[in-house]
Short mmCIF file of C-alpha atoms in Angstrom, two decimals:
data_model
loop_
_atom_site.label_atom_id
_atom_site.label_comp_id
_atom_site.label_asym_id
_atom_site.label_seq_id
_atom_site.Cartn_x
_atom_site.Cartn_y
_atom_site.Cartn_z
CA ILE A 1 12.53 29.51 2.51
CA TYR A 2 12.84 27.74 5.89
CA VAL A 3 12.74 23.92 5.83
CA MET A 4 11.43 22.39 8.92
CA ASP A 5 12.96 18.64 9.03
CA LYS A 6 13.18 17.72 12.88
CA HIS A 7 11.26 14.94 12.08
CA ARG A 8 14.14 14.00 8.91
CA ARG A 9 14.48 10.42 9.04
CA ASN A 10 18.48 10.11 9.68
CA TYR A 11 19.83 7.89 6.58
CA ASP A 12 23.45 6.20 7.01
CA GLN A 13 26.00 5.55 4.31
CA MET A 14 24.48 1.83 3.23
CA GLN A 15 21.60 3.41 2.66
CA THR A 16 22.69 6.61 0.82
CA ASP A 17 24.69 4.21 -2.08
CA ILE A 18 21.02 2.09 -1.73
CA PHE A 19 19.56 5.50 -3.38
CA ALA A 20 21.64 5.92 -5.53
CA ALA A 21 21.60 3.12 -6.25
CA ILE A 22 17.77 2.59 -6.89
CA MET A 23 18.53 6.32 -8.13
CA LYS A 24 20.29 5.66 -11.08
CA ALA A 25 17.49 2.56 -11.62
CA VAL A 26 14.97 4.92 -12.07
CA THR A 27 16.27 6.79 -14.69
CA ASP A 28 18.25 4.15 -16.67
CA HIS A 29 14.64 2.29 -16.27
CA VAL A 30 16.89 -0.53 -14.84
CA GLN A 31 15.09 -3.57 -13.44
CA LEU A 32 16.78 -4.96 -9.41
CA THR A 33 17.23 -7.50 -7.39
CA VAL A 34 16.63 -6.45 -4.33
CA THR A 35 16.45 -7.56 -1.07
CA TYR A 36 14.41 -6.73 1.69
CA THR A 37 12.75 -6.76 5.14
CA SER A 38 8.95 -6.29 5.87
CA ALA A 39 7.90 -3.61 8.45
CA PRO A 40 7.03 -5.10 11.75
CA ASP A 41 3.99 -7.49 12.26
CA ILE A 42 1.30 -7.46 14.53
CA ASN A 43 3.59 -10.57 16.54
CA ASN A 44 6.75 -7.88 15.68
CA LYS A 45 7.72 -10.58 13.40
CA ARG A 46 9.44 -9.10 10.01
CA GLU A 47 10.37 -11.23 7.36
CA THR A 48 13.02 -10.87 4.41
CA LYS A 49 12.61 -11.22 0.90
CA THR A 50 14.39 -10.76 -2.18
CA PHE A 51 13.24 -10.29 -5.39
CA GLU A 52 13.36 -8.17 -8.96
CA LEU A 53 11.29 -4.60 -8.25
CA CYS A 54 11.07 -2.33 -11.16
CA PRO A 55 11.49 1.52 -9.59
CA TYR A 56 9.99 3.84 -10.72
CA THR A 57 9.83 6.89 -8.69
CA PHE A 58 11.15 8.01 -5.17
CA VAL A 59 8.55 9.51 -3.23
CA ASP A 60 9.30 12.03 -0.09
CA TYR A 61 6.59 11.76 3.00
CA ASN A 62 7.00 13.55 6.53
CA GLY A 63 10.52 12.96 6.17
CA ALA A 64 11.22 9.97 4.63
CA PHE A 65 12.10 8.33 1.82
CA TYR A 66 10.25 6.36 -0.43
CA VAL A 67 10.25 3.87 -3.31
CA ILE A 68 6.84 3.28 -5.61
CA GLY A 69 7.51 -0.09 -8.28
CA LYS A 70 6.30 -3.09 -8.93
CA ASN A 71 7.32 -6.53 -8.81
CA PRO A 72 7.14 -8.20 -12.24
CA GLU A 73 5.53 -11.20 -10.48
CA TYR A 74 3.33 -9.87 -9.51
CA ASP A 75 0.14 -6.85 -11.39
CA PHE A 76 0.46 -3.99 -9.30
CA VAL A 77 2.80 -0.59 -8.11
CA THR A 78 3.96 -1.14 -4.49
CA THR A 79 5.58 1.71 -1.82
CA TYR A 80 8.65 0.19 -0.46
CA SER A 81 10.36 2.28 2.66
CA LEU A 82 14.00 3.74 1.55
CA ASP A 83 15.31 2.07 4.55
CA ARG A 84 14.48 -1.07 5.15
CA PHE A 85 16.16 -2.44 1.24
CA SER A 86 20.02 -3.53 2.12
CA GLU A 87 20.79 -4.47 -1.08
CA VAL A 88 20.43 -3.85 -4.59
CA LYS A 89 21.88 -5.16 -7.50
CA GLU A 90 21.51 -4.41 -10.84
CA ASN A 91 19.75 -6.93 -12.71
CA LYS A 92 21.33 -7.60 -16.02
CA ASN A 93 20.29 -10.54 -17.59
CA VAL A 94 16.80 -8.72 -18.57
CA PRO A 95 16.41 -5.46 -20.59
CA SER A 96 14.94 -2.76 -19.18
CA PHE A 97 11.95 -2.08 -18.10
CA THR A 98 9.29 1.07 -19.53
CA VAL A 99 6.82 2.97 -16.72
CA PRO A 100 3.40 2.36 -18.00
CA GLU A 101 2.59 5.81 -19.61
CA ASP A 102 -0.23 6.02 -17.48
CA PHE A 103 1.92 5.76 -14.29
CA SER A 104 1.31 8.62 -11.67
CA PRO A 105 2.14 9.47 -8.30
CA SER A 106 -0.60 11.58 -8.35
CA ARG A 107 -2.98 9.48 -9.41
CA LEU A 108 -1.84 7.16 -7.65
CA PHE A 109 -2.18 8.56 -4.18
CA LYS A 110 -5.35 10.90 -5.25
CA ASP A 111 -7.05 9.31 -2.67
CA SER A 112 -4.53 8.44 -0.47
CA PHE A 113 -4.99 10.12 3.16
CA GLY A 114 -0.95 9.57 4.18
CA LEU A 115 1.45 7.34 2.03
CA TYR A 116 -0.53 3.54 1.40
CA ASN A 117 -2.92 3.34 -1.69
CA SER A 118 -5.88 1.43 -2.46
CA ASP A 119 -8.35 0.76 -5.14
CA GLU A 120 -10.71 0.35 -1.53
CA THR A 121 -12.70 3.89 -0.24
CA ILE A 122 -14.85 5.14 2.03
CA ARG A 123 -17.07 8.59 1.32
CA LEU A 124 -16.33 10.21 5.35
CA LYS A 125 -19.06 12.35 7.05
CA LEU A 126 -17.47 14.18 9.90
CA LEU A 127 -19.23 17.06 12.38
CA PHE A 128 -16.29 19.03 14.08
CA LYS A 129 -17.55 21.34 17.30
CA TRP A 130 -16.63 25.44 16.55
CA ASN A 131 -13.04 25.72 17.33
CA THR A 132 -12.19 23.87 14.97
CA TRP A 133 -12.58 26.16 11.34
CA THR A 134 -9.68 27.05 10.98
CA ALA A 135 -7.57 23.68 11.73
CA ILE A 136 -10.02 22.12 9.24
CA THR A 137 -10.76 25.29 7.08
CA ASN A 138 -6.99 26.11 5.70
CA ARG A 139 -6.17 23.01 4.30
CA ASN A 140 -7.05 20.22 1.54
CA TRP A 141 -8.20 17.00 3.03
CA GLY A 142 -9.50 15.50 0.40
CA ARG A 143 -9.77 16.17 -3.60
CA ASP A 144 -13.73 16.23 -3.35
CA GLN A 145 -13.95 17.81 0.46
CA LEU A 146 -16.84 19.85 1.38
CA LEU A 147 -17.49 21.74 4.03
CA SER A 148 -20.89 23.26 5.42
CA LYS A 149 -21.55 25.38 8.42
CA ASN A 150 -24.57 24.71 10.55
CA LYS A 151 -26.38 27.03 12.18
CA ASP A 152 -24.77 26.88 15.41
CA GLY A 153 -20.93 27.15 14.57
CA SER A 154 -20.08 23.37 14.91
CA PHE A 155 -19.87 22.42 10.49
CA THR A 156 -19.65 19.17 8.25
CA LEU A 157 -16.04 17.83 6.51
CA GLU A 158 -17.44 15.23 3.85
CA PHE A 159 -14.31 13.73 1.29
CA THR A 160 -13.52 10.57 0.05
CA SER A 161 -10.15 8.37 1.28
CA ILE A 162 -8.94 5.34 1.53
CA PRO A 163 -9.01 4.04 4.95
CA GLY A 164 -6.13 3.49 6.85
CA TYR A 165 -4.26 4.02 10.25
CA GLU A 166 -2.85 7.27 8.93
CA LEU A 167 -6.76 8.85 8.40
CA GLU A 168 -7.65 7.02 11.76
CA SER A 169 -4.97 8.91 14.21
CA TRP A 170 -5.57 12.07 11.93
CA ILE A 171 -9.29 11.34 13.39
CA ARG A 172 -8.18 11.35 16.68
CA SER A 173 -6.28 13.75 17.86
CA PHE A 174 -9.52 16.32 18.01
CA GLY A 175 -10.87 13.83 20.31
CA SER A 176 -14.50 14.86 21.38
CA ASP A 177 -13.95 18.03 18.79
CA VAL A 178 -15.48 15.19 16.41
CA LYS A 179 -17.94 13.30 15.13
#
């Protein structure tokens, strides 16, 4: 099998060391003190914070690594981009943590069109022109997708998804071939 990774993110030695430290914490269930810089906001400003993190697992998505974990101050699991961590230290002042029995990455991302998750979902009903049939039908776009063909060759794709940039971008990529 040849893996096409032309767009894989390049990680420097520091990020490789951070990956190793987080992987050890995932394996040993050790809470970390991390320094993390947010993605730029609409004004291109970033925020750097230091906080506690219980890392549950890694996700390799589109050639980049992400950490799925929980900040003990909040009651939800969050996704963090590996390349935004600048410091990671094992927190020896707290006991090890336990990953909840009901935690499952596949359940976490079950309605996600891309990487990020939410409790908010929408039901999409998209009408495609006939010339997109192969591009649409050779993949599964949602766990509950339905396809129905129309007499004129067009077809409807329906599925549940979490709204967001990746979903909007995918729909827009079909231009006038989708409504």
